[in-house]
C-alpha cells in the first residue's frame, strides 16, 4: 500500500491548477471528460495538488 491522491470527479472542473502545481511531470493528466486522473505509480505523495485545488476535488488516499 502506498499514498496517492483520490479525485472526486463530481467536483473537478478541469481547471488544471493541480497539473501546473505538481512537481512531477505527467503524474496528473486530464481525461477525455476533462476530469483529472492521477498516475498513482509515480505520485510522490507531496499533496501540493490537494492544497491548491479550489474545488476541494482532491484528497489524500492510499492504494
Ligand atoms: S485543481 Fe481541482 S478542479 Fe482544478 S483540475 Fe485539479 S482537481 Fe480539478
Ligand atoms: S501529491 Fe504531489 S506528486 Fe502526487 S499528484 Fe499531487 S502534487 Fe503530484
Short mmCIF file of N, CA and C and ligand atoms in Angstrom, two decimals:
data_model
loop_
_atom_site.label_atom_id
_atom_site.label_comp_id
_atom_site.label_asym_id
_atom_site.label_seq_id
_atom_site.Cartn_x
_atom_site.Cartn_y
_atom_site.Cartn_z
N UNK A 1 0.85 -1.19 0.00
CA UNK A 1 0.00 0.00 0.00
C UNK A 1 0.88 1.25 0.00
N UNK A 2 0.48 2.25 -0.76
CA UNK A 2 1.24 3.50 -0.77
C UNK A 2 0.29 4.67 -0.94
N UNK A 3 0.79 5.84 -0.60
CA UNK A 3 -0.06 7.03 -0.63
C UNK A 3 -0.27 7.50 -2.06
N UNK A 4 -1.40 8.08 -2.30
CA UNK A 4 -1.69 8.69 -3.59
C UNK A 4 -2.76 9.75 -3.36
N UNK A 5 -3.36 10.19 -4.43
CA UNK A 5 -4.39 11.21 -4.35
C UNK A 5 -5.66 10.67 -4.99
N UNK A 6 -6.77 10.89 -4.33
CA UNK A 6 -8.05 10.46 -4.88
C UNK A 6 -8.79 11.67 -5.46
N UNK A 7 -9.47 11.44 -6.57
CA UNK A 7 -10.16 12.52 -7.29
C UNK A 7 -11.67 12.35 -7.14
N UNK A 8 -12.33 13.43 -6.72
CA UNK A 8 -13.79 13.46 -6.73
C UNK A 8 -14.21 14.10 -8.05
N UNK A 9 -14.54 13.27 -9.01
CA UNK A 9 -14.80 13.77 -10.36
C UNK A 9 -16.04 14.66 -10.45
N UNK A 10 -16.92 14.54 -9.49
CA UNK A 10 -18.09 15.42 -9.49
C UNK A 10 -17.70 16.86 -9.17
N UNK A 11 -16.60 17.03 -8.45
CA UNK A 11 -16.17 18.37 -8.05
C UNK A 11 -15.17 18.98 -9.01
N UNK A 12 -14.38 18.16 -9.69
CA UNK A 12 -13.32 18.67 -10.57
C UNK A 12 -13.91 19.42 -11.76
N UNK A 13 -13.37 20.64 -11.99
CA UNK A 13 -13.83 21.46 -13.12
C UNK A 13 -12.84 21.42 -14.28
N UNK A 14 -11.72 20.73 -14.11
CA UNK A 14 -10.73 20.67 -15.17
C UNK A 14 -9.91 21.93 -15.33
N UNK A 15 -9.74 22.69 -14.24
CA UNK A 15 -9.06 23.99 -14.33
C UNK A 15 -7.55 23.85 -14.52
N UNK A 16 -7.01 22.67 -14.27
CA UNK A 16 -5.58 22.34 -14.48
C UNK A 16 -4.63 22.94 -13.44
N UNK A 17 -5.15 23.58 -12.43
CA UNK A 17 -4.26 24.17 -11.42
C UNK A 17 -3.39 23.10 -10.76
N UNK A 18 -3.97 21.97 -10.49
CA UNK A 18 -3.21 20.89 -9.85
C UNK A 18 -2.10 20.38 -10.77
N UNK A 19 -2.38 20.34 -12.07
CA UNK A 19 -1.38 19.87 -13.03
C UNK A 19 -0.19 20.84 -13.06
N UNK A 20 -0.49 22.12 -13.02
CA UNK A 20 0.57 23.13 -13.04
C UNK A 20 1.37 23.10 -11.74
N UNK A 21 0.77 22.68 -10.66
CA UNK A 21 1.42 22.69 -9.35
C UNK A 21 2.25 21.44 -9.09
N UNK A 22 1.86 20.34 -9.63
CA UNK A 22 2.54 19.06 -9.35
C UNK A 22 4.00 19.12 -9.81
N UNK A 23 4.95 18.82 -8.92
CA UNK A 23 6.37 18.87 -9.27
C UNK A 23 6.82 17.72 -10.16
N UNK A 24 5.99 16.71 -10.29
CA UNK A 24 6.34 15.55 -11.12
C UNK A 24 5.62 15.65 -12.46
N UNK A 25 6.34 15.50 -13.55
CA UNK A 25 5.74 15.61 -14.88
C UNK A 25 4.80 14.45 -15.17
N UNK A 26 3.64 14.78 -15.70
CA UNK A 26 2.69 13.78 -16.20
C UNK A 26 2.16 12.81 -15.15
N UNK A 27 2.16 13.23 -13.90
CA UNK A 27 1.51 12.40 -12.88
C UNK A 27 0.00 12.68 -12.88
N UNK A 28 -0.33 13.96 -13.05
CA UNK A 28 -1.75 14.34 -13.15
C UNK A 28 -2.04 14.66 -14.61
N UNK A 29 -3.04 14.03 -15.16
CA UNK A 29 -3.42 14.29 -16.55
C UNK A 29 -4.93 14.53 -16.62
N UNK A 30 -5.35 15.16 -17.71
CA UNK A 30 -6.78 15.39 -17.92
C UNK A 30 -7.33 14.27 -18.80
N UNK A 31 -8.41 13.69 -18.38
CA UNK A 31 -9.08 12.66 -19.18
C UNK A 31 -9.87 13.30 -20.32
N UNK A 32 -10.38 12.49 -21.19
CA UNK A 32 -11.23 12.99 -22.27
C UNK A 32 -12.46 13.73 -21.73
N UNK A 33 -12.90 13.34 -20.54
CA UNK A 33 -14.07 14.00 -19.95
C UNK A 33 -13.69 15.27 -19.19
N UNK A 34 -12.41 15.71 -19.34
CA UNK A 34 -11.91 16.95 -18.71
C UNK A 34 -11.86 16.86 -17.19
N UNK A 35 -11.72 15.66 -16.69
CA UNK A 35 -11.52 15.45 -15.26
C UNK A 35 -10.11 14.92 -15.06
N UNK A 36 -9.50 15.25 -13.94
CA UNK A 36 -8.12 14.81 -13.76
C UNK A 36 -8.02 13.34 -13.38
N UNK A 37 -6.89 12.77 -13.72
CA UNK A 37 -6.58 11.37 -13.43
C UNK A 37 -5.18 11.35 -12.82
N UNK A 38 -4.99 10.62 -11.74
CA UNK A 38 -3.70 10.55 -11.06
C UNK A 38 -2.98 9.25 -11.42
N UNK A 39 -1.76 9.37 -11.89
CA UNK A 39 -0.93 8.20 -12.14
C UNK A 39 -0.28 7.80 -10.81
N UNK A 40 -0.96 6.95 -10.07
CA UNK A 40 -0.56 6.64 -8.70
C UNK A 40 0.83 6.03 -8.60
N UNK A 41 1.26 5.36 -9.63
CA UNK A 41 2.58 4.73 -9.58
C UNK A 41 3.71 5.74 -9.44
N UNK A 42 3.48 6.95 -9.93
CA UNK A 42 4.55 7.94 -9.93
C UNK A 42 4.28 9.12 -9.01
N UNK A 43 3.15 9.15 -8.33
CA UNK A 43 2.84 10.22 -7.38
C UNK A 43 3.76 10.11 -6.17
N UNK A 44 4.36 11.25 -5.76
CA UNK A 44 5.31 11.25 -4.64
C UNK A 44 4.64 11.50 -3.30
N UNK A 45 3.35 11.78 -3.32
CA UNK A 45 2.65 11.98 -2.06
C UNK A 45 2.97 13.30 -1.38
N UNK A 46 3.30 14.33 -2.16
CA UNK A 46 3.62 15.63 -1.54
C UNK A 46 2.35 16.39 -1.20
N UNK A 47 1.25 16.08 -1.86
CA UNK A 47 -0.08 16.65 -1.63
C UNK A 47 -0.18 18.16 -1.89
N UNK A 48 0.74 18.69 -2.68
CA UNK A 48 0.62 20.08 -3.10
C UNK A 48 -0.67 20.27 -3.91
N UNK A 49 -0.99 19.30 -4.72
CA UNK A 49 -2.20 19.39 -5.55
C UNK A 49 -3.45 19.47 -4.68
N UNK A 50 -3.45 18.73 -3.58
CA UNK A 50 -4.61 18.74 -2.68
C UNK A 50 -4.82 20.14 -2.11
N UNK A 51 -3.72 20.80 -1.77
CA UNK A 51 -3.84 22.11 -1.13
C UNK A 51 -4.22 23.21 -2.11
N UNK A 52 -3.92 23.05 -3.39
CA UNK A 52 -4.23 24.14 -4.33
C UNK A 52 -5.60 24.00 -5.01
N UNK A 53 -6.19 22.85 -4.99
CA UNK A 53 -7.45 22.67 -5.71
C UNK A 53 -8.55 23.57 -5.14
N UNK A 54 -9.08 24.49 -5.95
CA UNK A 54 -10.09 25.42 -5.45
C UNK A 54 -11.44 24.75 -5.19
N UNK A 55 -11.65 23.57 -5.73
CA UNK A 55 -12.93 22.87 -5.57
C UNK A 55 -12.88 21.76 -4.54
N UNK A 56 -11.73 21.60 -3.92
CA UNK A 56 -11.52 20.51 -2.96
C UNK A 56 -11.89 19.15 -3.58
N UNK A 57 -11.48 18.99 -4.82
CA UNK A 57 -11.78 17.75 -5.54
C UNK A 57 -10.75 16.67 -5.29
N UNK A 58 -9.63 17.04 -4.66
CA UNK A 58 -8.54 16.08 -4.41
C UNK A 58 -8.39 15.84 -2.93
N UNK A 59 -8.09 14.61 -2.57
CA UNK A 59 -7.80 14.33 -1.16
C UNK A 59 -6.78 13.20 -1.05
N UNK A 60 -6.13 13.19 0.09
CA UNK A 60 -5.12 12.17 0.32
C UNK A 60 -5.80 10.81 0.39
N UNK A 61 -5.12 9.84 -0.20
CA UNK A 61 -5.65 8.49 -0.15
C UNK A 61 -4.54 7.47 -0.24
N UNK A 62 -4.90 6.22 -0.33
CA UNK A 62 -3.90 5.17 -0.48
C UNK A 62 -4.47 4.07 -1.37
N UNK A 63 -3.56 3.37 -2.02
CA UNK A 63 -3.98 2.26 -2.86
C UNK A 63 -3.13 1.04 -2.56
S1 LIG B 1 -7.22 21.87 -9.32
FE1 LIG B 1 -9.04 20.69 -8.69
S2 LIG B 1 -10.71 21.42 -10.01
FE2 LIG B 1 -8.77 22.06 -10.95
S3 LIG B 1 -8.28 20.40 -12.42
FE3 LIG B 1 -7.24 19.93 -10.47
S4 LIG B 1 -8.68 18.58 -9.35
FE4 LIG B 1 -9.83 19.58 -10.99
S1 LIG B 2 0.64 14.50 -4.34
FE1 LIG B 2 2.34 15.69 -5.26
S2 LIG B 2 3.27 14.26 -6.74
FE2 LIG B 2 1.26 13.43 -6.23
S3 LIG B 2 -0.11 14.20 -7.82
FE3 LIG B 2 -0.21 15.65 -6.08
S4 LIG B 2 1.30 17.25 -6.50
FE4 LIG B 2 1.75 15.49 -7.85
#
